[in-house]
């Protein structure tokens, strides 16, 4: 049985911190799910993290569906939230309904996430009224990187902070079951969190949010060239993987791998069929047989 959106809301009421992590494929979804993480986000960050784009802008619905399906197959307990990619929900409420519906019907996730506050509220309302749980996302909204002129902390001026409070309120009023706050000052995240009934989930938004989300590859240290201030490294998998791959390559080159332990044996020559053509094979096997 998967976690429900009601359970996520209860966590806020009970003062229980909400843990969310991204996953983009079957094996990582399994690990994250088995570690007891209740919310898995198949973020469009997959465009940068696993597809090598320099922003999330090129990510398509087909990309999202491909990865959401794998994560759903790999998880049993977590609520899987699928990101609506750039331009899949901005054009019209109708397009948003069609695309969000696809993420649930074809992808198998249980909720969608979209970016934007007041500007996205009507869409959120329509999705929720159609039975699609929505997670909002305000602050630094990476799909708008070109409009924002880069990845910058948002809400630092009083005017911008008030706008973000209004954005959060608009999303909550429209029925969002939770709201991601990305890269905003910790004190502003605290104010928003205290004002909202809907849980807030922060990334680069300080410790006062109801929950936290991180990009799995950042916290595992899988990309040595990328270390955002808000991401704490809990492992250095880049080092571990490089060491393992280097050792494998050296062992293949030197002939240490594969050894007899990693090789398969053959039936004993005596048990080979009596046909004449098997005779030469019988002799080859005898010659090659390990002592
Ligand atoms: O795409 C993503 O991974 C996200 C998180 C950073 C919140 O939106």
mmCIF file of C-alpha atoms and ligand atoms in Angstrom:
data_model
loop_
_atom_site.group_PDB
_atom_site.id
_atom_site.type_symbol
_atom_site.label_atom_id
_atom_site.label_comp_id
_atom_site.label_asym_id
_atom_site.label_seq_id
_atom_site.Cartn_x
_atom_site.Cartn_y
_atom_site.Cartn_z
ATOM 1 C CA UNK A 1 0.000 0.000 0.000
ATOM 2 C CA UNK A 2 1.419 3.375 -1.000
ATOM 3 C CA UNK A 3 1.511 6.523 1.119
ATOM 4 C CA UNK A 4 -1.500 8.736 0.401
ATOM 5 C CA UNK A 5 -1.751 12.512 0.138
ATOM 6 C CA UNK A 6 -3.861 12.480 3.320
ATOM 7 C CA UNK A 7 -0.975 10.816 5.131
ATOM 8 C CA UNK A 8 1.365 13.545 3.858
ATOM 9 C CA UNK A 9 -0.999 16.227 5.201
ATOM 10 C CA UNK A 10 -1.234 14.359 8.542
ATOM 11 C CA UNK A 11 2.555 14.434 8.817
ATOM 12 C CA UNK A 12 2.449 18.228 8.952
ATOM 13 C CA UNK A 13 -0.307 18.187 11.572
ATOM 14 C CA UNK A 14 1.667 15.690 13.661
ATOM 15 C CA UNK A 15 4.888 17.706 13.321
ATOM 16 C CA UNK A 16 6.499 14.732 11.570
ATOM 17 C CA UNK A 17 9.166 15.855 9.079
ATOM 18 C CA UNK A 18 8.384 14.834 5.510
ATOM 19 C CA UNK A 19 11.212 13.210 3.555
ATOM 20 C CA UNK A 20 11.294 13.358 -0.220
ATOM 21 C CA UNK A 21 14.054 12.339 -2.632
ATOM 22 C CA UNK A 22 14.286 12.199 -6.379
ATOM 23 C CA UNK A 23 14.738 8.930 -8.245
ATOM 24 C CA UNK A 24 14.798 8.440 -11.982
ATOM 25 C CA UNK A 25 15.144 4.711 -12.563
ATOM 26 C CA UNK A 26 14.226 1.267 -11.276
ATOM 27 C CA UNK A 27 17.288 0.438 -9.138
ATOM 28 C CA UNK A 28 17.473 3.786 -7.349
ATOM 29 C CA UNK A 29 13.690 3.831 -6.820
ATOM 30 C CA UNK A 30 13.982 0.408 -5.159
ATOM 31 C CA UNK A 31 16.748 1.564 -2.848
ATOM 32 C CA UNK A 32 15.015 4.812 -1.907
ATOM 33 C CA UNK A 33 11.696 3.020 -1.352
ATOM 34 C CA UNK A 34 13.279 0.258 0.712
ATOM 35 C CA UNK A 35 15.024 2.885 2.853
ATOM 36 C CA UNK A 36 11.540 4.049 3.870
ATOM 37 C CA UNK A 37 11.390 7.386 2.048
ATOM 38 C CA UNK A 38 7.654 8.175 1.791
ATOM 39 C CA UNK A 39 7.751 10.524 -1.206
ATOM 40 C CA UNK A 40 9.688 9.948 -4.414
ATOM 41 C CA UNK A 41 9.873 12.761 -6.928
ATOM 42 C CA UNK A 42 10.609 11.906 -10.532
ATOM 43 C CA UNK A 43 11.804 15.441 -11.122
ATOM 44 C CA UNK A 44 12.437 16.969 -14.493
ATOM 45 C CA UNK A 45 15.886 17.553 -12.998
ATOM 46 C CA UNK A 46 16.475 14.205 -14.716
ATOM 47 C CA UNK A 47 17.164 16.305 -17.818
ATOM 48 C CA UNK A 48 20.325 17.645 -16.201
ATOM 49 C CA UNK A 49 21.143 14.800 -13.821
ATOM 50 C CA UNK A 50 20.779 11.769 -16.061
ATOM 51 C CA UNK A 51 20.283 13.055 -19.618
ATOM 52 C CA UNK A 52 23.094 15.620 -19.656
ATOM 53 C CA UNK A 53 21.110 18.720 -20.713
ATOM 54 C CA UNK A 54 22.184 22.070 -19.301
ATOM 55 C CA UNK A 55 18.680 22.881 -18.043
ATOM 56 C CA UNK A 56 15.299 21.204 -17.549
ATOM 57 C CA UNK A 57 13.826 23.079 -20.524
ATOM 58 C CA UNK A 58 14.412 20.333 -23.157
ATOM 59 C CA UNK A 59 12.730 17.592 -21.098
ATOM 60 C CA UNK A 60 9.653 16.154 -22.849
ATOM 61 C CA UNK A 61 6.539 14.298 -21.767
ATOM 62 C CA UNK A 62 8.001 11.139 -23.303
ATOM 63 C CA UNK A 63 11.170 11.524 -21.204
ATOM 64 C CA UNK A 64 9.085 11.935 -18.068
ATOM 65 C CA UNK A 65 6.842 8.964 -18.842
ATOM 66 C CA UNK A 66 9.826 6.718 -19.530
ATOM 67 C CA UNK A 67 11.419 7.487 -16.166
ATOM 68 C CA UNK A 68 8.204 7.619 -14.133
ATOM 69 C CA UNK A 69 7.285 4.106 -15.315
ATOM 70 C CA UNK A 70 10.642 2.759 -14.167
ATOM 71 C CA UNK A 71 10.364 4.438 -10.756
ATOM 72 C CA UNK A 72 6.825 3.159 -10.253
ATOM 73 C CA UNK A 73 8.013 -0.379 -11.086
ATOM 74 C CA UNK A 74 10.844 -0.001 -8.580
ATOM 75 C CA UNK A 75 8.765 1.258 -5.647
ATOM 76 C CA UNK A 76 5.964 -0.207 -3.577
ATOM 77 C CA UNK A 77 5.348 2.085 -0.636
ATOM 78 C CA UNK A 78 6.304 5.620 -1.635
ATOM 79 C CA UNK A 79 3.928 8.125 -3.162
ATOM 80 C CA UNK A 80 5.447 8.807 -6.578
ATOM 81 C CA UNK A 81 5.182 12.398 -7.799
ATOM 82 C CA UNK A 82 5.884 13.011 -11.489
ATOM 83 C CA UNK A 83 7.012 16.407 -12.738
ATOM 84 C CA UNK A 84 5.071 18.027 -15.561
ATOM 85 C CA UNK A 85 7.795 19.178 -17.960
ATOM 86 C CA UNK A 86 8.203 22.640 -19.463
ATOM 87 C CA UNK A 87 5.309 23.628 -21.762
ATOM 88 C CA UNK A 88 3.222 20.588 -20.874
ATOM 89 C CA UNK A 89 0.886 22.661 -18.661
ATOM 90 C CA UNK A 90 1.499 26.351 -19.422
ATOM 91 C CA UNK A 91 -0.308 26.607 -22.763
ATOM 92 C CA UNK A 92 -3.838 25.895 -21.520
ATOM 93 C CA UNK A 93 -5.675 24.195 -18.704
ATOM 94 C CA UNK A 94 -6.876 21.608 -21.240
ATOM 95 C CA UNK A 95 -3.323 20.660 -22.226
ATOM 96 C CA UNK A 96 -2.385 20.459 -18.559
ATOM 97 C CA UNK A 97 -5.292 18.088 -17.898
ATOM 98 C CA UNK A 98 -4.327 15.851 -20.798
ATOM 99 C CA UNK A 99 -0.654 15.733 -19.835
ATOM 100 C CA UNK A 100 -1.167 15.321 -16.097
ATOM 101 C CA UNK A 101 -3.665 12.573 -16.884
ATOM 102 C CA UNK A 102 -1.035 10.826 -18.993
ATOM 103 C CA UNK A 103 1.487 10.894 -16.151
ATOM 104 C CA UNK A 104 -1.010 9.124 -13.894
ATOM 105 C CA UNK A 105 -2.612 6.802 -16.452
ATOM 106 C CA UNK A 106 0.414 5.808 -18.533
ATOM 107 C CA UNK A 107 3.214 6.576 -16.082
ATOM 108 C CA UNK A 108 1.497 5.162 -13.022
ATOM 109 C CA UNK A 109 2.513 7.928 -10.601
ATOM 110 C CA UNK A 110 0.058 9.079 -7.955
ATOM 111 C CA UNK A 111 0.525 12.864 -8.161
ATOM 112 C CA UNK A 112 2.047 15.534 -10.376
ATOM 113 C CA UNK A 113 4.172 18.581 -9.630
ATOM 114 C CA UNK A 114 4.177 21.827 -11.554
ATOM 115 C CA UNK A 115 5.971 25.139 -11.193
ATOM 116 C CA UNK A 116 4.494 28.574 -10.518
ATOM 117 C CA UNK A 117 2.273 30.158 -7.877
ATOM 118 C CA UNK A 118 -0.547 32.555 -8.726
ATOM 119 C CA UNK A 119 0.074 32.051 -12.432
ATOM 120 C CA UNK A 120 -0.506 28.278 -12.127
ATOM 121 C CA UNK A 121 -3.341 28.348 -9.578
ATOM 122 C CA UNK A 122 -6.205 27.963 -12.075
ATOM 123 C CA UNK A 123 -4.470 24.937 -13.579
ATOM 124 C CA UNK A 124 -3.888 23.396 -10.158
ATOM 125 C CA UNK A 125 -7.563 23.859 -9.308
ATOM 126 C CA UNK A 126 -8.693 22.181 -12.545
ATOM 127 C CA UNK A 127 -6.337 19.235 -12.024
ATOM 128 C CA UNK A 128 -7.394 18.743 -8.417
ATOM 129 C CA UNK A 129 -11.066 18.951 -9.396
ATOM 130 C CA UNK A 130 -10.371 16.226 -11.949
ATOM 131 C CA UNK A 131 -8.955 13.962 -9.267
ATOM 132 C CA UNK A 132 -5.252 14.590 -9.877
ATOM 133 C CA UNK A 133 -3.250 15.386 -6.742
ATOM 134 C CA UNK A 134 -0.901 18.330 -7.334
ATOM 135 C CA UNK A 135 2.280 19.417 -5.607
ATOM 136 C CA UNK A 136 3.147 23.074 -6.223
ATOM 137 C CA UNK A 137 6.649 24.464 -6.680
ATOM 138 C CA UNK A 138 7.637 28.101 -6.081
ATOM 139 C CA UNK A 139 10.771 30.129 -5.411
ATOM 140 C CA UNK A 140 13.470 29.148 -7.852
ATOM 141 C CA UNK A 141 11.505 27.473 -10.628
ATOM 142 C CA UNK A 142 14.152 25.917 -12.904
ATOM 143 C CA UNK A 143 11.894 25.731 -15.975
ATOM 144 C CA UNK A 144 11.957 29.564 -15.958
ATOM 145 C CA UNK A 145 15.763 29.737 -15.842
ATOM 146 C CA UNK A 146 15.857 31.897 -18.955
ATOM 147 C CA UNK A 147 13.291 34.318 -17.549
ATOM 148 C CA UNK A 148 15.070 34.388 -14.182
ATOM 149 C CA UNK A 149 18.486 34.923 -15.854
ATOM 150 C CA UNK A 150 20.051 32.027 -13.978
ATOM 151 C CA UNK A 151 19.689 29.848 -10.905
ATOM 152 C CA UNK A 152 19.410 32.436 -8.138
ATOM 153 C CA UNK A 153 17.969 32.573 -4.651
ATOM 154 C CA UNK A 154 14.457 34.067 -4.884
ATOM 155 C CA UNK A 155 12.370 36.139 -2.475
ATOM 156 C CA UNK A 156 15.208 38.198 -1.003
ATOM 157 C CA UNK A 157 13.481 41.586 -1.255
ATOM 158 C CA UNK A 158 10.310 42.414 0.722
ATOM 159 C CA UNK A 159 8.325 42.752 -2.515
ATOM 160 C CA UNK A 160 9.526 39.366 -3.833
ATOM 161 C CA UNK A 161 8.887 37.768 -0.453
ATOM 162 C CA UNK A 162 5.292 39.034 -0.376
ATOM 163 C CA UNK A 163 4.782 37.690 -3.901
ATOM 164 C CA UNK A 164 5.983 34.252 -2.778
ATOM 165 C CA UNK A 165 3.624 34.282 0.205
ATOM 166 C CA UNK A 166 0.777 35.117 -2.187
ATOM 167 C CA UNK A 167 1.951 32.364 -4.538
ATOM 168 C CA UNK A 168 1.927 29.786 -1.751
ATOM 169 C CA UNK A 169 -1.516 30.899 -0.635
ATOM 170 C CA UNK A 170 -2.875 30.702 -4.200
ATOM 171 C CA UNK A 171 -1.571 27.139 -4.582
ATOM 172 C CA UNK A 172 -2.953 26.036 -1.223
ATOM 173 C CA UNK A 173 -6.347 27.626 -2.000
ATOM 174 C CA UNK A 174 -6.366 25.843 -5.361
ATOM 175 C CA UNK A 175 -5.958 22.513 -3.567
ATOM 176 C CA UNK A 176 -2.246 21.685 -3.838
ATOM 177 C CA UNK A 177 -1.530 18.972 -1.259
ATOM 178 C CA UNK A 178 2.044 20.197 -0.699
ATOM 179 C CA UNK A 179 4.306 22.970 -1.944
ATOM 180 C CA UNK A 180 8.007 22.781 -2.807
ATOM 181 C CA UNK A 181 9.921 25.896 -1.776
ATOM 182 C CA UNK A 182 13.177 26.063 -3.715
ATOM 183 C CA UNK A 183 16.101 28.384 -2.953
ATOM 184 C CA UNK A 184 14.458 31.018 -0.806
ATOM 185 C CA UNK A 185 15.656 32.547 2.488
ATOM 186 C CA UNK A 186 15.079 30.289 5.499
ATOM 187 C CA UNK A 187 13.105 32.926 7.374
ATOM 188 C CA UNK A 188 10.716 33.411 4.456
ATOM 189 C CA UNK A 189 10.214 29.637 4.230
ATOM 190 C CA UNK A 190 9.382 29.681 7.959
ATOM 191 C CA UNK A 191 6.754 32.392 7.488
ATOM 192 C CA UNK A 192 5.171 30.526 4.549
ATOM 193 C CA UNK A 193 5.250 27.212 6.428
ATOM 194 C CA UNK A 194 3.550 28.704 9.475
ATOM 195 C CA UNK A 195 0.857 30.434 7.386
ATOM 196 C CA UNK A 196 -0.074 27.376 5.292
ATOM 197 C CA UNK A 197 -2.096 24.311 6.141
ATOM 198 C CA UNK A 198 -0.515 22.558 3.172
ATOM 199 C CA UNK A 199 2.910 21.077 3.977
ATOM 200 C CA UNK A 200 5.973 22.853 2.593
ATOM 201 C CA UNK A 201 8.901 20.815 1.296
ATOM 202 C CA UNK A 202 12.131 22.741 1.024
ATOM 203 C CA UNK A 203 15.228 22.503 -1.098
ATOM 204 C CA UNK A 204 17.642 25.285 -0.283
ATOM 205 C CA UNK A 205 14.910 26.800 1.891
ATOM 206 C CA UNK A 206 16.336 26.164 5.364
ATOM 207 C CA UNK A 207 15.287 23.980 8.271
ATOM 208 C CA UNK A 208 11.808 25.326 9.059
ATOM 209 C CA UNK A 209 9.902 23.679 6.197
ATOM 210 C CA UNK A 210 7.633 20.738 6.959
ATOM 211 C CA UNK A 211 9.852 18.509 4.861
ATOM 212 C CA UNK A 212 12.948 18.400 2.711
ATOM 213 C CA UNK A 213 13.660 17.208 -0.801
ATOM 214 C CA UNK A 214 17.045 16.587 -2.371
ATOM 215 C CA UNK A 215 18.250 15.442 -5.752
ATOM 216 C CA UNK A 216 19.507 11.894 -5.130
ATOM 217 C CA UNK A 217 22.604 12.286 -7.299
ATOM 218 C CA UNK A 218 23.651 15.433 -5.375
ATOM 219 C CA UNK A 219 23.392 13.794 -1.957
ATOM 220 C CA UNK A 220 25.191 10.672 -3.184
ATOM 221 C CA UNK A 221 28.016 12.741 -4.678
ATOM 222 C CA UNK A 222 27.580 11.217 -8.128
ATOM 223 C CA UNK A 223 28.518 14.381 -9.981
ATOM 224 C CA UNK A 224 31.886 15.632 -8.713
ATOM 225 C CA UNK A 225 31.573 18.926 -10.654
ATOM 226 C CA UNK A 226 28.303 19.979 -9.049
ATOM 227 C CA UNK A 227 27.988 20.794 -5.360
ATOM 228 C CA UNK A 228 25.202 23.309 -4.680
ATOM 229 C CA UNK A 229 25.349 24.971 -1.247
ATOM 230 C CA UNK A 230 22.037 23.451 -0.181
ATOM 231 C CA UNK A 231 23.051 19.859 -0.958
ATOM 232 C CA UNK A 232 24.841 17.882 1.741
ATOM 233 C CA UNK A 233 26.899 14.953 0.496
ATOM 234 C CA UNK A 234 26.037 11.762 2.357
ATOM 235 C CA UNK A 235 28.297 9.640 0.161
ATOM 236 C CA UNK A 236 30.969 10.090 -2.462
ATOM 237 C CA UNK A 237 29.802 7.629 -5.082
ATOM 238 C CA UNK A 238 31.762 9.328 -7.861
ATOM 239 C CA UNK A 239 34.965 8.279 -6.067
ATOM 240 C CA UNK A 240 33.640 4.789 -5.302
ATOM 241 C CA UNK A 241 32.480 4.185 -8.886
ATOM 242 C CA UNK A 242 35.677 5.554 -10.441
ATOM 243 C CA UNK A 243 37.805 3.328 -8.189
ATOM 244 C CA UNK A 244 35.727 0.234 -9.033
ATOM 245 C CA UNK A 245 35.761 0.904 -12.784
ATOM 246 C CA UNK A 246 39.512 1.597 -12.767
ATOM 247 C CA UNK A 247 40.172 -1.685 -10.928
ATOM 248 C CA UNK A 248 37.914 -3.652 -13.293
ATOM 249 C CA UNK A 249 39.713 -2.214 -16.333
ATOM 250 C CA UNK A 250 43.125 -3.060 -14.820
ATOM 251 C CA UNK A 251 42.031 -6.632 -14.027
ATOM 252 C CA UNK A 252 40.659 -7.217 -17.534
ATOM 253 C CA UNK A 253 43.909 -5.900 -19.031
ATOM 254 C CA UNK A 254 46.090 -8.028 -16.757
ATOM 255 C CA UNK A 255 43.933 -11.177 -17.101
ATOM 256 C CA UNK A 256 43.059 -11.323 -13.390
ATOM 257 C CA UNK A 257 39.371 -11.036 -14.328
ATOM 258 C CA UNK A 258 37.580 -13.290 -15.036
ATOM 259 C CA UNK A 259 39.087 -16.075 -12.937
ATOM 260 C CA UNK A 260 37.785 -19.660 -12.636
ATOM 261 C CA UNK A 261 35.396 -18.333 -9.989
ATOM 262 C CA UNK A 262 33.594 -16.167 -12.532
ATOM 263 C CA UNK A 263 33.721 -18.795 -15.342
ATOM 264 C CA UNK A 264 31.407 -21.667 -16.261
ATOM 265 C CA UNK A 265 32.489 -25.321 -16.606
ATOM 266 C CA UNK A 266 31.456 -27.874 -19.229
ATOM 267 C CA UNK A 267 30.063 -31.374 -18.900
ATOM 268 C CA UNK A 268 32.801 -34.028 -18.525
ATOM 269 C CA UNK A 269 34.168 -35.243 -21.923
ATOM 270 C CA UNK A 270 32.912 -38.769 -21.230
ATOM 271 C CA UNK A 271 29.373 -37.509 -21.167
ATOM 272 C CA UNK A 272 29.652 -35.858 -24.614
ATOM 273 C CA UNK A 273 27.454 -37.546 -27.237
ATOM 274 C CA UNK A 274 28.965 -40.551 -29.051
ATOM 275 C CA UNK A 275 28.509 -39.013 -32.542
ATOM 276 C CA UNK A 276 31.730 -38.971 -34.639
ATOM 277 C CA UNK A 277 31.666 -35.165 -34.976
ATOM 278 C CA UNK A 278 31.858 -34.923 -31.170
ATOM 279 C CA UNK A 279 35.238 -36.697 -31.157
ATOM 280 C CA UNK A 280 37.303 -33.618 -32.040
ATOM 281 C CA UNK A 281 35.308 -31.575 -29.514
ATOM 282 C CA UNK A 282 36.031 -34.288 -26.912
ATOM 283 C CA UNK A 283 39.767 -33.881 -27.606
ATOM 284 C CA UNK A 284 39.587 -30.057 -27.517
ATOM 285 C CA UNK A 285 37.764 -30.142 -24.204
ATOM 286 C CA UNK A 286 40.395 -32.524 -22.767
ATOM 287 C CA UNK A 287 43.210 -30.191 -23.898
ATOM 288 C CA UNK A 288 41.516 -27.092 -22.527
ATOM 289 C CA UNK A 289 40.287 -28.576 -19.266
ATOM 290 C CA UNK A 290 41.753 -26.867 -16.266
ATOM 291 C CA UNK A 291 43.942 -29.213 -14.205
HETATM 292 O O1 LIG B 1 13.071 18.436 -10.711
HETATM 293 C C1 LIG B 1 13.367 18.315 -9.512
HETATM 294 O O2 LIG B 1 14.131 17.443 -9.101
HETATM 295 C C2 LIG B 1 12.765 19.263 -8.588
HETATM 296 C C3 LIG B 1 13.294 19.308 -7.198
HETATM 297 C C4 LIG B 1 14.587 19.985 -7.187
HETATM 298 C C5 LIG B 1 12.335 19.910 -6.252
HETATM 299 O O3 LIG B 1 11.899 20.000 -8.965
#
